[in-house]
């Protein structure tokens, strides 16, 4: 029993005794002495009770923090022990899942509907040297961040945030109008008319399905030692490449989400035509635009991505009369560009994170749904595996992204 609970019970007994004694019209000396003693004990217990509450609250917080860490670590341990080899064997000849793999699959099935065997997104990720960004904003729903499926991708490097959504549509509210500061013109004058706090929302819906297929030969199924790495590498590469292309070039048609470049007008992203991208001055002008929109306070807060050809042009363009290139000038302001073949030629993308809000959000629904097809290639004993990811993508605020194109 908690110490505070014991003190509470004792206090209740003391109050009852005090009530009995105080109800007498003419208490004798012994009863008066008892009332004084009971009153002193009651006051002392009040101090003990407050101290017990403080101590127990600290213990609860420590225990809660330890529990949270333990739960996260236990899930991480389960994921680390997940064997894609078991999934392949289960899909091929109905072998039973066991160990940590079975526990992870059972947990995922309890949280969503899958036609095949659910595979955690973390299993497909590249696990070397990854980091997790901090300071992510809180949407209407509280959810866990999904481990990045493309830790080395262009999308993550330009600040796109990926979130895990269990099911349904998720709405992100953004404040567009609120408090207005004003001066009082006279001693009794008002400080200005109030303005309604207005919001706008962006919504992620499970409208887009991305599939990655692979064929496993009969020989590969028998050589189980390397099948796990093969499945992870192949599907990871296919999904990562398709997600990167969708984030940047998605058309919004034929099942694709609307990417940053085709969706610039829809998202309110400024797209500027320039004569050349081989000069720091054009990029500097966009940095200034970010500053004037109160999006950044320093040039190093800007993320920049463009194709390798633009990098080569900047590195080969020397400032007249010096050994300094336009790329050197850019680097002197703390901007380290990301080279991306997915970005069209003569195009550059600039993004920034404002108050923890990412420039764009990629919503991934649940896990990869791994579906087995033993019939299409039955004549040769091959197994066709299809991994389906349900997702949606949207930019958050247009002022956090800018696009430069050559005229």
Coordinates of C-alpha atoms in Angstrom, one line a residue:
X1 CA 0.0 0.0 0.0
X2 CA 1.2 3.5 -0.8
X3 CA 2.4 5.6 2.1
X4 CA 0.1 8.4 1.2
X5 CA -2.9 6.1 1.3
X6 CA -2.0 4.9 4.8
X7 CA -1.7 8.5 6.0
X8 CA -5.1 9.3 4.4
X9 CA -6.7 6.5 6.3
X10 CA -5.1 7.6 9.6
X11 CA -6.3 11.2 8.9
X12 CA -9.9 9.9 8.5
X13 CA -9.7 8.1 11.8
X14 CA -8.3 11.2 13.6
X15 CA -11.1 13.4 12.1
X16 CA -13.7 10.9 13.4
X17 CA -12.2 11.0 16.9
X18 CA -11.9 14.8 16.9
X19 CA -15.6 15.1 15.8
X20 CA -16.7 12.9 18.7
X21 CA -14.7 14.9 21.3
X22 CA -15.6 18.3 19.9
X23 CA -19.3 17.3 20.1
X24 CA -19.3 17.3 23.9
X25 CA -20.7 20.4 25.6
X26 CA -18.4 20.3 28.6
X27 CA -15.2 18.2 27.9
X28 CA -13.0 17.4 30.9
X29 CA -9.3 18.1 31.1
X30 CA -8.5 14.6 29.8
X31 CA -10.7 15.0 26.7
X32 CA -9.2 18.5 26.1
X33 CA -5.7 17.1 26.3
X34 CA -6.7 14.3 23.9
X35 CA -8.1 16.9 21.4
X36 CA -4.8 18.8 21.5
X37 CA -2.8 15.6 20.9
X38 CA -5.1 14.5 18.1
X39 CA -5.0 18.0 16.5
X40 CA -1.1 18.0 16.6
X41 CA -1.0 14.5 15.1
X42 CA -3.4 15.6 12.4
X43 CA -1.2 18.7 11.5
X44 CA 1.9 16.6 11.4
X45 CA 0.2 14.0 9.2
X46 CA -0.7 16.8 6.7
X47 CA 3.0 17.6 6.3
X48 CA 3.8 13.9 5.9
X49 CA 1.0 13.4 3.4
X50 CA 2.3 16.2 1.1
X51 CA 5.8 14.9 1.3
X52 CA 4.5 11.4 0.4
X53 CA 2.6 12.7 -2.6
X54 CA 5.7 14.5 -3.9
X55 CA 7.9 11.4 -3.5
X56 CA 5.4 9.0 -5.1
X57 CA 4.8 11.4 -8.0
X58 CA 8.6 11.4 -8.8
X59 CA 8.6 7.6 -8.5
X60 CA 5.6 7.4 -10.9
X61 CA 7.4 9.6 -13.5
X62 CA 10.6 7.6 -13.3
X63 CA 8.7 4.3 -13.6
X64 CA 6.6 5.7 -16.5
X65 CA 9.7 6.9 -18.4
X66 CA 11.4 3.6 -17.8
X67 CA 8.3 1.8 -19.1
X68 CA 8.2 3.9 -22.2
X69 CA 11.9 3.2 -22.9
X70 CA 11.4 -0.5 -22.2
X71 CA 8.4 -0.8 -24.6
X72 CA 10.2 1.0 -27.4
X73 CA 13.3 -1.1 -26.8
X74 CA 11.3 -4.3 -26.8
X75 CA 9.6 -3.4 -30.1
X76 CA 13.0 -2.5 -31.6
X77 CA 14.4 -5.8 -30.4
X78 CA 11.5 -7.7 -32.1
X79 CA 12.1 -5.8 -35.3
X80 CA 15.8 -6.5 -35.2
X81 CA 15.0 -10.2 -34.9
X82 CA 12.5 -10.2 -37.7
X83 CA 13.4 -12.8 -40.4
X84 CA 12.2 -12.2 -44.0
X85 CA 13.4 -15.7 -44.7
X86 CA 10.5 -17.0 -42.6
X87 CA 8.0 -14.9 -44.5
X88 CA 9.3 -16.3 -47.8
X89 CA 9.0 -19.9 -46.5
X90 CA 5.5 -19.3 -45.2
X91 CA 4.4 -17.9 -48.5
X92 CA 6.1 -20.6 -50.5
X93 CA 5.0 -23.8 -48.7
X94 CA 3.0 -22.7 -45.7
X95 CA 5.7 -23.0 -43.0
X96 CA 4.7 -21.6 -39.6
X97 CA 6.2 -18.4 -38.4
X98 CA 8.0 -18.6 -35.1
X99 CA 9.9 -16.5 -32.6
X100 CA 10.1 -12.7 -33.0
X101 CA 8.9 -12.9 -36.6
X102 CA 5.6 -14.4 -35.4
X103 CA 5.2 -11.9 -32.6
X104 CA 5.7 -8.9 -35.0
X105 CA 3.3 -10.3 -37.6
X106 CA 0.6 -10.9 -34.9
X107 CA 1.0 -7.4 -33.5
X108 CA 0.6 -5.8 -37.0
X109 CA -2.4 -8.0 -37.8
X110 CA -4.1 -6.8 -34.6
X111 CA -3.7 -3.1 -35.8
X112 CA -4.8 -3.4 -39.5
X113 CA -6.2 -5.5 -42.3
X114 CA -3.8 -7.3 -44.6
X115 CA -4.4 -9.8 -47.4
X116 CA -1.0 -11.3 -47.1
X117 CA 1.7 -11.3 -44.4
X118 CA 2.4 -7.8 -43.0
X119 CA 6.1 -6.9 -43.0
X120 CA 7.2 -3.9 -41.0
X121 CA 8.6 -1.0 -43.0
X122 CA 11.6 -0.9 -40.7
X123 CA 12.6 -4.4 -42.0
X124 CA 13.1 -2.9 -45.5
X125 CA 15.2 0.1 -44.4
X126 CA 18.9 0.4 -44.8
X127 CA 20.1 0.1 -41.3
X128 CA 23.6 1.6 -41.5
X129 CA 24.3 5.0 -40.1
X130 CA 20.7 6.2 -40.0
X131 CA 19.5 9.1 -37.8
X132 CA 16.0 10.2 -36.7
X133 CA 15.1 13.9 -37.0
X134 CA 14.0 15.7 -33.9
X135 CA 11.5 18.5 -33.3
X136 CA 8.7 17.1 -35.4
X137 CA 5.4 18.9 -35.0
X138 CA 2.3 17.3 -33.4
X139 CA -0.8 16.8 -35.7
X140 CA -4.4 16.2 -34.6
X141 CA -3.7 12.6 -34.1
X142 CA -0.9 11.3 -31.9
X143 CA 1.0 8.7 -33.6
X144 CA 4.5 7.1 -33.7
X145 CA 6.9 8.1 -36.3
X146 CA 7.7 5.3 -38.8
X147 CA 11.3 4.4 -39.3
X148 CA 12.5 5.9 -42.5
X149 CA 12.2 3.5 -45.4
X150 CA 14.6 5.6 -47.5
X151 CA 17.2 7.0 -45.1
X152 CA 19.6 7.9 -47.9
X153 CA 16.9 9.2 -50.3
X154 CA 16.6 12.7 -51.7
X155 CA 13.2 13.2 -50.1
X156 CA 14.5 12.8 -46.5
X157 CA 17.5 15.0 -47.3
X158 CA 15.3 17.9 -48.4
X159 CA 13.3 17.6 -45.2
X160 CA 10.2 15.5 -46.1
X161 CA 8.8 14.0 -43.0
X162 CA 7.4 10.5 -43.1
X163 CA 4.7 9.5 -40.6
X164 CA 3.0 6.2 -39.9
X165 CA -0.8 6.3 -40.1
X166 CA -2.8 3.2 -38.8
X167 CA -5.9 3.9 -40.9
X168 CA -8.3 6.5 -42.1
X169 CA -7.7 10.1 -43.2
X170 CA -5.5 12.4 -41.1
X171 CA -5.9 16.1 -41.0
X172 CA -3.1 18.6 -40.1
X173 CA -4.4 22.1 -39.1
X174 CA -2.3 25.2 -39.7
X175 CA -3.0 28.6 -38.2
X176 CA -3.3 31.3 -40.9
X177 CA -4.6 34.2 -39.0
X178 CA -4.5 35.1 -35.3
X179 CA -3.3 37.8 -32.9
X180 CA -2.8 41.3 -34.2
X181 CA -0.6 43.8 -32.3
X182 CA -1.7 47.5 -32.2
X183 CA -1.1 50.7 -30.3
X184 CA -3.6 52.5 -28.2
X185 CA -4.0 56.0 -29.7
X186 CA -5.2 57.6 -26.4
X187 CA -5.1 56.9 -22.7
X188 CA -8.5 55.1 -22.9
X189 CA -8.3 54.0 -26.5
X190 CA -8.4 50.4 -27.7
X191 CA -5.2 48.6 -28.8
X192 CA -6.8 47.5 -32.1
X193 CA -9.6 45.3 -33.4
X194 CA -9.3 41.6 -32.7
X195 CA -8.9 39.2 -35.6
X196 CA -10.4 35.7 -35.8
X197 CA -8.0 32.9 -35.4
X198 CA -8.3 31.1 -38.7
X199 CA -6.9 27.7 -39.8
X200 CA -6.4 25.8 -43.0
X201 CA -6.0 22.0 -43.1
X202 CA -4.1 19.5 -45.2
X203 CA -5.3 15.9 -45.3
X204 CA -3.6 12.6 -46.0
X205 CA -5.8 9.8 -47.3
X206 CA -5.1 6.2 -48.2
X207 CA -5.7 6.9 -51.9
X208 CA -2.4 5.7 -53.4
X209 CA -1.0 2.2 -53.6
X210 CA 2.6 1.5 -54.6
X211 CA 3.5 -2.1 -55.4
X212 CA 6.9 -3.7 -55.7
X213 CA 7.1 -7.2 -57.2
X214 CA 9.9 -9.8 -57.3
X215 CA 10.2 -13.3 -58.5
X216 CA 12.0 -15.9 -56.3
X217 CA 13.3 -18.9 -58.1
X218 CA 13.1 -22.4 -56.7
X219 CA 16.9 -22.4 -56.3
X220 CA 16.8 -19.2 -54.3
X221 CA 14.1 -20.6 -52.0
X222 CA 16.4 -23.5 -51.2
X223 CA 19.3 -21.3 -50.5
X224 CA 17.8 -19.7 -47.5
X225 CA 21.0 -18.2 -46.2
X226 CA 20.9 -15.2 -48.5
X227 CA 17.2 -14.9 -49.3
X228 CA 16.5 -12.4 -46.5
X229 CA 19.1 -9.9 -47.6
X230 CA 17.9 -10.3 -51.2
X231 CA 14.3 -9.6 -50.4
X232 CA 15.1 -6.6 -48.3
X233 CA 17.6 -5.1 -50.7
X234 CA 15.4 -5.5 -53.8
X235 CA 12.2 -4.3 -52.3
X236 CA 13.9 -1.4 -50.4
X237 CA 15.5 -0.2 -53.6
X238 CA 12.4 -0.4 -55.7
X239 CA 10.1 1.3 -53.1
X240 CA 12.7 4.0 -52.2
X241 CA 13.2 4.9 -55.9
X242 CA 9.5 5.1 -56.5
X243 CA 8.8 7.1 -53.4
X244 CA 11.5 9.6 -54.3
X245 CA 10.2 10.0 -57.8
X246 CA 6.6 10.5 -56.5
X247 CA 7.6 13.1 -53.9
X248 CA 9.4 15.2 -56.6
X249 CA 7.7 14.4 -59.9
X250 CA 4.4 12.7 -58.9
X251 CA 1.7 13.7 -61.5
X252 CA -1.3 13.3 -59.3
X253 CA -2.7 11.0 -62.0
X254 CA -2.6 7.2 -62.8
X255 CA -2.5 6.5 -59.1
X256 CA 0.4 8.7 -58.2
X257 CA 0.3 11.4 -55.5
X258 CA 1.0 15.0 -56.6
X259 CA 4.7 15.8 -56.3
X260 CA 6.4 19.1 -55.4
X261 CA 7.3 20.2 -59.0
X262 CA 4.1 19.3 -60.9
X263 CA 2.0 20.5 -57.9
X264 CA 3.8 23.8 -57.3
X265 CA 0.7 25.9 -58.2
X266 CA -1.6 23.6 -56.2
X267 CA 0.5 23.8 -53.1
X268 CA 1.2 27.5 -53.4
X269 CA 5.0 27.0 -54.1
X270 CA 6.8 29.8 -55.8
X271 CA 8.4 28.7 -59.1
X272 CA 10.9 31.2 -60.6
X273 CA 12.4 31.2 -64.0
X274 CA 16.1 32.4 -64.2
X275 CA 18.6 32.8 -67.0
X276 CA 21.1 30.3 -65.4
X277 CA 21.5 28.1 -62.4
X278 CA 25.3 28.3 -62.6
X279 CA 25.4 31.3 -60.4
X280 CA 25.1 31.8 -56.6
X281 CA 23.2 35.1 -57.1
X282 CA 20.0 33.3 -58.3
X283 CA 20.0 31.0 -55.3
X284 CA 20.8 33.9 -52.9
X285 CA 17.7 35.7 -54.2
X286 CA 15.5 32.7 -53.1
X287 CA 17.2 32.6 -49.7
X288 CA 16.3 36.3 -49.3
X289 CA 12.7 35.5 -50.2
X290 CA 12.7 32.9 -47.4
X291 CA 14.0 35.5 -45.0
X292 CA 11.5 38.1 -45.9
X293 CA 8.7 35.6 -45.4
X294 CA 10.0 35.0 -41.9
X295 CA 10.7 31.4 -42.8
X296 CA 14.4 31.5 -41.9
X297 CA 16.9 33.7 -40.1
X298 CA 20.1 32.2 -41.7
X299 CA 21.0 30.9 -45.1
X300 CA 22.3 27.6 -43.6
X301 CA 18.7 26.7 -42.7
X302 CA 17.9 26.2 -46.4
X303 CA 18.1 22.7 -48.0
X304 CA 19.0 22.7 -51.6
X305 CA 18.7 19.9 -54.2
X306 CA 19.5 19.8 -57.9
X307 CA 20.9 17.5 -60.6
X308 CA 24.6 16.8 -60.8
X309 CA 24.9 18.9 -64.0
X310 CA 24.1 22.0 -62.1
X311 CA 26.6 21.1 -59.4
X312 CA 29.2 20.8 -62.2
X313 CA 28.3 24.2 -63.6
X314 CA 28.5 25.9 -60.2
X315 CA 31.9 24.3 -59.5
X316 CA 33.3 25.3 -62.9
X317 CA 32.1 28.9 -62.8
X318 CA 34.9 31.1 -61.3
X319 CA 34.3 34.6 -59.9
X320 CA 36.2 37.0 -62.2
X321 CA 39.8 37.5 -61.1
X322 CA 39.7 34.9 -58.3
X323 CA 40.1 31.2 -57.7
X324 CA 36.7 31.1 -56.0
X325 CA 33.9 29.2 -57.7
X326 CA 30.2 29.9 -57.4
X327 CA 29.9 26.6 -55.5
X328 CA 32.5 27.9 -53.0
X329 CA 30.4 31.0 -52.5
X330 CA 27.4 28.9 -51.8
X331 CA 29.3 26.7 -49.4
X332 CA 30.6 29.7 -47.5
X333 CA 27.0 30.4 -46.4
X334 CA 26.6 26.9 -44.9
X335 CA 24.5 25.5 -47.8
X336 CA 25.5 21.9 -48.8
X337 CA 23.5 20.9 -51.9
X338 CA 22.0 17.5 -52.4
X339 CA 22.7 16.0 -55.8
X340 CA 19.6 14.2 -57.2
X341 CA 19.1 12.5 -60.5
X342 CA 15.3 12.5 -59.9
X343 CA 15.1 16.2 -60.3
X344 CA 14.7 17.4 -63.9
X345 CA 17.6 19.1 -65.7
X346 CA 17.9 22.8 -65.1
X347 CA 15.7 22.6 -62.0
X348 CA 16.5 23.2 -58.4
X349 CA 14.4 22.8 -55.2
X350 CA 14.9 24.8 -52.0
X351 CA 13.1 23.9 -48.8
X352 CA 13.2 24.8 -45.1
X353 CA 11.7 23.6 -41.9
X354 CA 9.8 26.3 -39.9
X355 CA 9.2 25.9 -36.2
X356 CA 9.5 22.2 -36.5
X357 CA 7.1 21.9 -39.4
X358 CA 8.4 20.0 -42.3
X359 CA 8.0 21.4 -45.8
X360 CA 6.1 18.2 -46.9
X361 CA 4.7 15.1 -45.3
X362 CA 4.7 11.5 -46.7
X363 CA 2.0 9.4 -44.9
X364 CA 2.7 5.6 -44.9
X365 CA -0.3 3.5 -43.9
X366 CA 0.7 0.5 -41.7
X367 CA 3.2 -2.0 -43.0
X368 CA 4.1 -3.5 -46.3
X369 CA 1.4 -6.0 -47.3
X370 CA 3.4 -8.9 -48.7
X371 CA 1.2 -11.1 -51.0
X372 CA 2.1 -14.5 -52.4
X373 CA 1.4 -15.7 -55.9
X374 CA 2.5 -19.3 -56.4
X375 CA 0.5 -19.8 -59.6
X376 CA 1.8 -17.3 -62.2
X377 CA 5.2 -19.0 -62.4
X378 CA 4.1 -22.5 -61.3
X379 CA 5.5 -24.2 -64.3
X380 CA 9.0 -23.4 -63.2
X381 CA 8.4 -23.6 -59.5
X382 CA 9.0 -19.9 -59.0
X383 CA 7.3 -17.7 -56.4
X384 CA 6.0 -14.2 -57.2
X385 CA 5.9 -11.8 -54.2
X386 CA 4.2 -8.5 -54.3
X387 CA 4.7 -5.8 -51.6
X388 CA 2.1 -3.1 -51.5
X389 CA 2.5 0.1 -49.6
X390 CA -0.5 2.5 -49.2
X391 CA 0.5 6.1 -48.9
X392 CA -0.3 9.8 -49.5
X393 CA 1.9 12.9 -50.0
X394 CA 1.3 16.6 -49.6
X395 CA 3.2 19.8 -49.1
X396 CA 2.5 21.6 -45.8
X397 CA 2.9 25.3 -46.4
X398 CA 3.9 26.7 -49.8
X399 CA 6.2 29.3 -48.4
X400 CA 8.6 26.6 -47.1
X401 CA 9.5 25.4 -50.6
X402 CA 10.7 27.3 -53.7
X403 CA 11.6 26.0 -57.1
X404 CA 14.1 27.5 -59.7
X405 CA 14.0 26.6 -63.4
X406 CA 16.0 27.9 -66.3
X407 CA 14.0 29.9 -68.8

